Short mmCIF file of C-alpha atoms in Angstrom, two decimals:
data_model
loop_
_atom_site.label_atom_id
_atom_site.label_comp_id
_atom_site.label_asym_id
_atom_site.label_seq_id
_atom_site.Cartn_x
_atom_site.Cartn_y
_atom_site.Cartn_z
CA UNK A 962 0.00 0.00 0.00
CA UNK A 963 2.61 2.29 0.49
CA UNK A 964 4.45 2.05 -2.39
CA UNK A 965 1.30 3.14 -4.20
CA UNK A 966 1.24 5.84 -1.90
CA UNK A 967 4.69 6.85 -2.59
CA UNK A 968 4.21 6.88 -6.21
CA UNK A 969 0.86 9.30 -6.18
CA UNK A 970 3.08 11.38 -3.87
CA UNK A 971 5.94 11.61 -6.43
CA UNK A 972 3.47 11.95 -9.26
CA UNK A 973 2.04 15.23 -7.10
CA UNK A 974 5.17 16.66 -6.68
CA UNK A 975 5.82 16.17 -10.24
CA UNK A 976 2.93 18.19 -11.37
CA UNK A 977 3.25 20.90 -8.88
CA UNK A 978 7.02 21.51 -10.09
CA UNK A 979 5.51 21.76 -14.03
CA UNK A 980 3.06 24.20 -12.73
CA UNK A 981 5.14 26.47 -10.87
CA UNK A 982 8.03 26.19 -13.62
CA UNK A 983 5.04 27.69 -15.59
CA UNK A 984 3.84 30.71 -13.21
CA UNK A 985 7.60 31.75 -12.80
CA UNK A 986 7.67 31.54 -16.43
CA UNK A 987 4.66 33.93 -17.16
CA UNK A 988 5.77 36.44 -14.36
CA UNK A 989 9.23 36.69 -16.03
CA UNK A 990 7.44 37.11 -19.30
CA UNK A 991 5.06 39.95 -18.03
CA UNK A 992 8.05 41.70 -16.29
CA UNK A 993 9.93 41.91 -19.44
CA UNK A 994 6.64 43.05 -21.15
CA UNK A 995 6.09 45.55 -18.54
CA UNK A 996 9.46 46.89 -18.85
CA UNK A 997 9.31 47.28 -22.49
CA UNK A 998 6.03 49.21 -22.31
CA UNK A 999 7.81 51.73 -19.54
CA UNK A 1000 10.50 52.33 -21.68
CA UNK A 1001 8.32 53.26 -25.10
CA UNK A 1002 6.15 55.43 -22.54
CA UNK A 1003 9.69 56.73 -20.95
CA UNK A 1004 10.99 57.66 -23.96
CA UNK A 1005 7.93 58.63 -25.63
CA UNK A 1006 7.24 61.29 -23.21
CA UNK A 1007 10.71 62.76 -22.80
CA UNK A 1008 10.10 63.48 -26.72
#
């Protein structure tokens, strides 16, 4: 029984490092889109 255990444990842990390889991947990809839009405003307005 615990060996089935264990292996629905690792499967979890698995998953839940996919998923937050994904969120830290999306946050760095809005950062870097949120930068880029500062800088066109930045140097849009010092125009």
């Amino acid at each position: 029984m615990s060996k089935k255990i264990n292996k629905k444990r690792q499967a979890y842990v698995e998953k839940q490092e996919k998923q937050g390889q994904k969120v830290v991947l999306w946050i760095m990809v809005a950062l870097i889109i949120l930068a880029l839009a500062y800088a066109f405003y930045f140097i849009t307005v010092m125009n």
